[in-house]
C-alpha atoms as a printed R data frame, in Angstrom:
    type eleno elety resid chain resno       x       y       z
1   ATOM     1    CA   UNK     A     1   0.749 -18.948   2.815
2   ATOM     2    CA   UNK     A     2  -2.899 -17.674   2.797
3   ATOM     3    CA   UNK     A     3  -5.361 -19.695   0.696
4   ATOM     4    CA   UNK     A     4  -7.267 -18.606  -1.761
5   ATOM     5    CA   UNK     A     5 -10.498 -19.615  -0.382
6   ATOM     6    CA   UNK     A     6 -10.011 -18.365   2.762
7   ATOM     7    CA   UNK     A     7  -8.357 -15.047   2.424
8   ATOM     8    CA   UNK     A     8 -11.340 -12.314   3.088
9   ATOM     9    CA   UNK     A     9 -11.211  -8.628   2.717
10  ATOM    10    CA   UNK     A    10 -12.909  -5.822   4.960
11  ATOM    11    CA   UNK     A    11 -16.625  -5.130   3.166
12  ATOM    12    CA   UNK     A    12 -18.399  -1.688   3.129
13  ATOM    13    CA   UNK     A    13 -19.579  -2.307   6.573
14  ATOM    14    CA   UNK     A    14 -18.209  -4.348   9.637
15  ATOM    15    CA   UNK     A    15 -17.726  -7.630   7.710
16  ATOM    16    CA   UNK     A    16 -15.453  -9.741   5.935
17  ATOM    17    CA   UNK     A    17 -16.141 -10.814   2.878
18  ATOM    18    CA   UNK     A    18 -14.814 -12.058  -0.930
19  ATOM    19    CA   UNK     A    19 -12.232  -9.866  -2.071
20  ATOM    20    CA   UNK     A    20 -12.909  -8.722  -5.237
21  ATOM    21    CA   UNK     A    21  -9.833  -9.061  -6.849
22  ATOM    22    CA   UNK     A    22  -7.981 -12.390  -6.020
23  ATOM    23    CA   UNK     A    23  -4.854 -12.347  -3.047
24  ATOM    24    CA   UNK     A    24  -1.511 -11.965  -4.800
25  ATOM    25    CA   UNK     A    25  -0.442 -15.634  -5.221
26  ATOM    26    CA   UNK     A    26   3.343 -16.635  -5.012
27  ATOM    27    CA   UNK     A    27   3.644 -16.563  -8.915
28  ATOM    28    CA   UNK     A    28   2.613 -13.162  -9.374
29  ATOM    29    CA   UNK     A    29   4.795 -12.114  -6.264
30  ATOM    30    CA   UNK     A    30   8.008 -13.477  -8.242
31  ATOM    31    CA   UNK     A    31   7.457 -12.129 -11.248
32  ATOM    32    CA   UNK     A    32   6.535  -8.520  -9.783
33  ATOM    33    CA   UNK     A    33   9.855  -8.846  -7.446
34  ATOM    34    CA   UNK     A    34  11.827 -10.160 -10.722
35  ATOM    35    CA   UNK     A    35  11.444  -6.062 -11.639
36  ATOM    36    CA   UNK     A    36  12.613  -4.387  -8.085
37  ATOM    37    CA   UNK     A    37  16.690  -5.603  -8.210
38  ATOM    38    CA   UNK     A    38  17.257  -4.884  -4.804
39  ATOM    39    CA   UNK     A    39  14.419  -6.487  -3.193
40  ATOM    40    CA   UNK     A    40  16.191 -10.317  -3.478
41  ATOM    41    CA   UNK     A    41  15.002 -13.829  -4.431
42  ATOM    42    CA   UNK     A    42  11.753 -14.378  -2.826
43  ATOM    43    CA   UNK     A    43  11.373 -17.255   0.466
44  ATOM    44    CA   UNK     A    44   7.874 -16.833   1.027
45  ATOM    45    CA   UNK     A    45   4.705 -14.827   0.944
46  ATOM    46    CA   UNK     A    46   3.496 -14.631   4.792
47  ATOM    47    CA   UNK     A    47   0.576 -12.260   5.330
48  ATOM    48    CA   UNK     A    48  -2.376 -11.077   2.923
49  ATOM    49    CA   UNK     A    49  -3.445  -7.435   3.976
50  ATOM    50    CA   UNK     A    50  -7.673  -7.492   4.389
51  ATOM    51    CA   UNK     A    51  -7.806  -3.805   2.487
52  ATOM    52    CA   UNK     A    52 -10.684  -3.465  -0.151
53  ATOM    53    CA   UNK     A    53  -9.611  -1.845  -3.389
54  ATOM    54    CA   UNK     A    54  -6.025  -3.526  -3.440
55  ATOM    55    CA   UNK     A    55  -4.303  -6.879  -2.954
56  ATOM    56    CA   UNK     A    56  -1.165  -6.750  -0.353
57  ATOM    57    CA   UNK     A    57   1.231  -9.158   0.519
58  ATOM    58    CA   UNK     A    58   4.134  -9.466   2.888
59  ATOM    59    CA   UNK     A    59   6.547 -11.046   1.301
60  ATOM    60    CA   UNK     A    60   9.878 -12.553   2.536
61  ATOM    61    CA   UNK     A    61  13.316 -12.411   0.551
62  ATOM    62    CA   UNK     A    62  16.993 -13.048   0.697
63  ATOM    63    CA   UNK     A    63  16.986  -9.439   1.582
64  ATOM    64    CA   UNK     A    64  14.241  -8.844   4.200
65  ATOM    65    CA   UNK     A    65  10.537  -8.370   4.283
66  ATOM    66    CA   UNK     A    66   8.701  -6.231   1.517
67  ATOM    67    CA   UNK     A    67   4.992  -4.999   1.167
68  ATOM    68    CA   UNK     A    68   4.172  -5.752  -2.115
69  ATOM    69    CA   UNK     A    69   1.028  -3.784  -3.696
70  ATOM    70    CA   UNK     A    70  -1.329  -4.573  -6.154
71  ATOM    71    CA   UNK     A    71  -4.077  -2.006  -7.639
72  ATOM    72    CA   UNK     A    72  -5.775  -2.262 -10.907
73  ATOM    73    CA   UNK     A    73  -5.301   0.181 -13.065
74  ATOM    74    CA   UNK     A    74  -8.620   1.685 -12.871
75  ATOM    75    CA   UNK     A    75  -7.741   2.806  -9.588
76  ATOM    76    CA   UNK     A    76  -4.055   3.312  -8.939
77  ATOM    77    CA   UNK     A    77  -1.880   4.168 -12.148
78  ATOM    78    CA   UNK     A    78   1.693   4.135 -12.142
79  ATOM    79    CA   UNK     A    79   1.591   7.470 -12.042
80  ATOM    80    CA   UNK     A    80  -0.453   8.159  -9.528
81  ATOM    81    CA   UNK     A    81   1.625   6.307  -7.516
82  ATOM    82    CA   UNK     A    82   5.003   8.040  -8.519
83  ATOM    83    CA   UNK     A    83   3.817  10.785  -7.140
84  ATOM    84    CA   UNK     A    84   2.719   9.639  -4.044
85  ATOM    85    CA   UNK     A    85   6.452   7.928  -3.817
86  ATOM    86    CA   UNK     A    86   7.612  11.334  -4.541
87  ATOM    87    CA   UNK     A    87   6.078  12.569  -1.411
88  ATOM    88    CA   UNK     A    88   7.279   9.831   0.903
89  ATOM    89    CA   UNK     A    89  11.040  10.355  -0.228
90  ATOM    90    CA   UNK     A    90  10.080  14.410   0.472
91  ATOM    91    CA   UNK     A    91   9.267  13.114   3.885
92  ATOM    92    CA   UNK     A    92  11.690  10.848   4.493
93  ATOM    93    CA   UNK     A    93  14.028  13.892   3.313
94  ATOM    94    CA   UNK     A    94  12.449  15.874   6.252
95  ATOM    95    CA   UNK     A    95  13.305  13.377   8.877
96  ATOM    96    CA   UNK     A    96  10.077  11.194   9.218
97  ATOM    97    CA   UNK     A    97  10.208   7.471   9.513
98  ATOM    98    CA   UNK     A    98   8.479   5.773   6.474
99  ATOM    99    CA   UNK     A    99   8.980   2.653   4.653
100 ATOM   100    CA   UNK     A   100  11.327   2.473   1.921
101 ATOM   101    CA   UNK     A   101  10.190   2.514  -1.652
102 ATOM   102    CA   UNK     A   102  11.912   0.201  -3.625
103 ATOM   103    CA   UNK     A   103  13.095   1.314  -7.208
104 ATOM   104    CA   UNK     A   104  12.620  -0.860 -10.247
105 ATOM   105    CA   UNK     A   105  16.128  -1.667 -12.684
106 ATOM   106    CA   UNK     A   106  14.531   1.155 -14.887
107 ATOM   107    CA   UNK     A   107  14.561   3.450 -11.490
108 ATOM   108    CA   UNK     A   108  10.719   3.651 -11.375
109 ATOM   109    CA   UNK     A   109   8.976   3.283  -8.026
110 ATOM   110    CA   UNK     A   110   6.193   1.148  -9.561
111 ATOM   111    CA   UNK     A   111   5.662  -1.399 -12.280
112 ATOM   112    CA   UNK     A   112   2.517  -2.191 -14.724
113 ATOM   113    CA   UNK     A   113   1.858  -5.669 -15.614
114 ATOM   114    CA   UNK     A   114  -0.894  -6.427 -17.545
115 ATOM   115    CA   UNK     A   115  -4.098  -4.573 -16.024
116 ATOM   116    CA   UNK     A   116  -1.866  -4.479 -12.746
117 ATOM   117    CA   UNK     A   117   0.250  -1.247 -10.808
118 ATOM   118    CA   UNK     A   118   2.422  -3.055  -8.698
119 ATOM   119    CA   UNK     A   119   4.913  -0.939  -5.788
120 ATOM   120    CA   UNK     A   120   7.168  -2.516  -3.513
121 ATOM   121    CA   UNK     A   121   7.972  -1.148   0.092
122 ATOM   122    CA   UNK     A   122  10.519  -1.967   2.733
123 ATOM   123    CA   UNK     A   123   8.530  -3.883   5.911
124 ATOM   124    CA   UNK     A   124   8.319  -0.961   8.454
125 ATOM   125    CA   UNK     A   125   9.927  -1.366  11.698
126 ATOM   126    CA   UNK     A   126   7.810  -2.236  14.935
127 ATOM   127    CA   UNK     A   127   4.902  -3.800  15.299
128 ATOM   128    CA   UNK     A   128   1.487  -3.133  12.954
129 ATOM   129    CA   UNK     A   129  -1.331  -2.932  16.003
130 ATOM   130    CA   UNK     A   130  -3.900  -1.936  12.962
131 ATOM   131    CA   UNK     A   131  -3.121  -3.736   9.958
132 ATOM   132    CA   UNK     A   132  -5.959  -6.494  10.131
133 ATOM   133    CA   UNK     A   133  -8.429  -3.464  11.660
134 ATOM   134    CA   UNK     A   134 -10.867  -1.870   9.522
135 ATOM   135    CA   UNK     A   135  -9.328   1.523   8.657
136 ATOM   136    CA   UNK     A   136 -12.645   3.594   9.831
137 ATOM   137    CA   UNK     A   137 -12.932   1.901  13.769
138 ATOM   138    CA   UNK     A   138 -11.646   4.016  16.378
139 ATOM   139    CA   UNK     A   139  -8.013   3.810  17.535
140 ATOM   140    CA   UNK     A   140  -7.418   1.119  20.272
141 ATOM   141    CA   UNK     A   141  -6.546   3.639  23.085
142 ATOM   142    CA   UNK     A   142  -6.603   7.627  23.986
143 ATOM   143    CA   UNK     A   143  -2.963   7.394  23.743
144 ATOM   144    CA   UNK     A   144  -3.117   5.889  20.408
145 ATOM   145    CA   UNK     A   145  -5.052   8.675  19.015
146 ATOM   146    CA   UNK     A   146  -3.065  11.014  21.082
147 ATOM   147    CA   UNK     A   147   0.228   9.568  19.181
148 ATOM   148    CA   UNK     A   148  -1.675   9.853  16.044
149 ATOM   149    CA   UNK     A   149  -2.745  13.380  16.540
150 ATOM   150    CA   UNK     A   150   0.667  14.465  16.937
151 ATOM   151    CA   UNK     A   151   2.142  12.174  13.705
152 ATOM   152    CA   UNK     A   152  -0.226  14.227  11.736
153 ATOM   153    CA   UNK     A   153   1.024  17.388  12.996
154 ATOM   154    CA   UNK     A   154   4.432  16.142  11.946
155 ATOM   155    CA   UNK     A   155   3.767  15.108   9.169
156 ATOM   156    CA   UNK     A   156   1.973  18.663   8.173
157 ATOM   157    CA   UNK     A   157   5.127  20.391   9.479
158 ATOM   158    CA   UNK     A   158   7.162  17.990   7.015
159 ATOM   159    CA   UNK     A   159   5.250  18.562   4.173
160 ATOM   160    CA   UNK     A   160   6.069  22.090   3.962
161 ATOM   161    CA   UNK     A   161   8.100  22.527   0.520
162 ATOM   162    CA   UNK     A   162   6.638  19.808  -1.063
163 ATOM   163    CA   UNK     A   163   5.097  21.707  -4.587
164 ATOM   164    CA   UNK     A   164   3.253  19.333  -6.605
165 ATOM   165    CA   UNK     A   165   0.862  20.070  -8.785
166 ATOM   166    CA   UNK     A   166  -2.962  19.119  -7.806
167 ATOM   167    CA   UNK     A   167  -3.474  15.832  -8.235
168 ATOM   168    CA   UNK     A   168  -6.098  14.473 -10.995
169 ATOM   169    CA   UNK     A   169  -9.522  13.325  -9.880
170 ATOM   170    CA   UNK     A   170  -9.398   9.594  -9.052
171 ATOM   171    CA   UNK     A   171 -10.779   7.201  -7.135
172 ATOM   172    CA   UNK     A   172  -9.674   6.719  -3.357
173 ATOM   173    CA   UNK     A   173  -7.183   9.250  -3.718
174 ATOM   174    CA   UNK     A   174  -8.978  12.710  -4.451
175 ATOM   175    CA   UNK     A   175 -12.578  12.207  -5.003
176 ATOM   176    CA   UNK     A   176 -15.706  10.371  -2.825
177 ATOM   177    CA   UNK     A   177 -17.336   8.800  -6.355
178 ATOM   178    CA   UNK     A   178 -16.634   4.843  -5.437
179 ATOM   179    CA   UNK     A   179 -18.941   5.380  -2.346
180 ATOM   180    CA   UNK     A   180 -22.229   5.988  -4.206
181 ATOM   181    CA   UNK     A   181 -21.701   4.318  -7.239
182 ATOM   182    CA   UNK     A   182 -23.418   1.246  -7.952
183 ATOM   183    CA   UNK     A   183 -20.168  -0.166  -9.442
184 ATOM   184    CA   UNK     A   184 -17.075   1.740  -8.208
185 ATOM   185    CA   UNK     A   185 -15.239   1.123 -11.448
């Protein structure tokens, strides 16, 4: 399991630094799991994901791997995320691959606890070439970005029928104000 001390987050810029908000320790990972039925008893926690904003974690059951979430509340509500769940079963509907979202015992694709949102995914199949990578460095090949240029295309053409309502202004999702500000919250 990552430590504390040395788990480290992508910064603003090309460096790692303190996360903000602390990893997602094996405590918090049972009693977030202890809501999604389906996902088992937990074995271990074995990867912290570097992403600012959030706290990730994959974690290891009696039923497979799972990508469990964090966001505060101030910037991912429960939801906000239903409806971005809504969109990946639309998708998943429409024949693309995506990660499973796991449902709570209530049904709900996401859980609050305390100041917390909490989701809970089904590990993706394959191998993650970008997951440690800062999200705004260039792809690792011409056929990389090739691949990804014609996911997105896809991934347009799979959209189509999807009708939600526009989404509310928030941060990361639909609006540019944690950039400038002097504190993004």
């Amino acid at each position: 399991m990552a430590s504390q001390l040395k788990h480290l987050v992508h910064g603003m810029g090309t460096t790692l630094e303190a996360p903000t908000w602390p990893a997602i320790a094996a405590d918090e990972a049972q009693a977030a799991l202890a809501h999604f039925p389906a996902a088992g008893r937990m074995t271990g926690l074995h990867w912290h994901s570097p992403r600012p904003f959030s706290a990730a974690t994959l974690v290891h059951t009696t039923n497979g791997a799972f990508l469990l979430k964090r966001h505060h509340h101030l910037v991912r509500t429960i939801e906000g995320l239903a409806e971005e769940h809504a969109y990946i079963v639309h998708l998943a509907g429409a024949g693309v691959s995506v990660p499973e979202v796991m449902a709570t015992a209530q049904g709900a694709s996401a859980v609050a606890i305390g100041p917390w949102s909490y989701e809970l995914h089904r590990q993706a199949p394959g191998e993650d070439l970008y997951r440690d990578r800062l999200s705004w460095t260039s792809f690792l090949s011409l056929d990389h970005a090739h691949a990804a240029g014609v996911a997105l295309a896809e991934l347009h053409v799979a959209a189509r029928g999807f009708d939600a309502p526009v989404r509310r202004r928030q941060p990361l999702v639909s609006s540019f104000t944690i950039l400038p500000a002097a504190d993004p919250l």
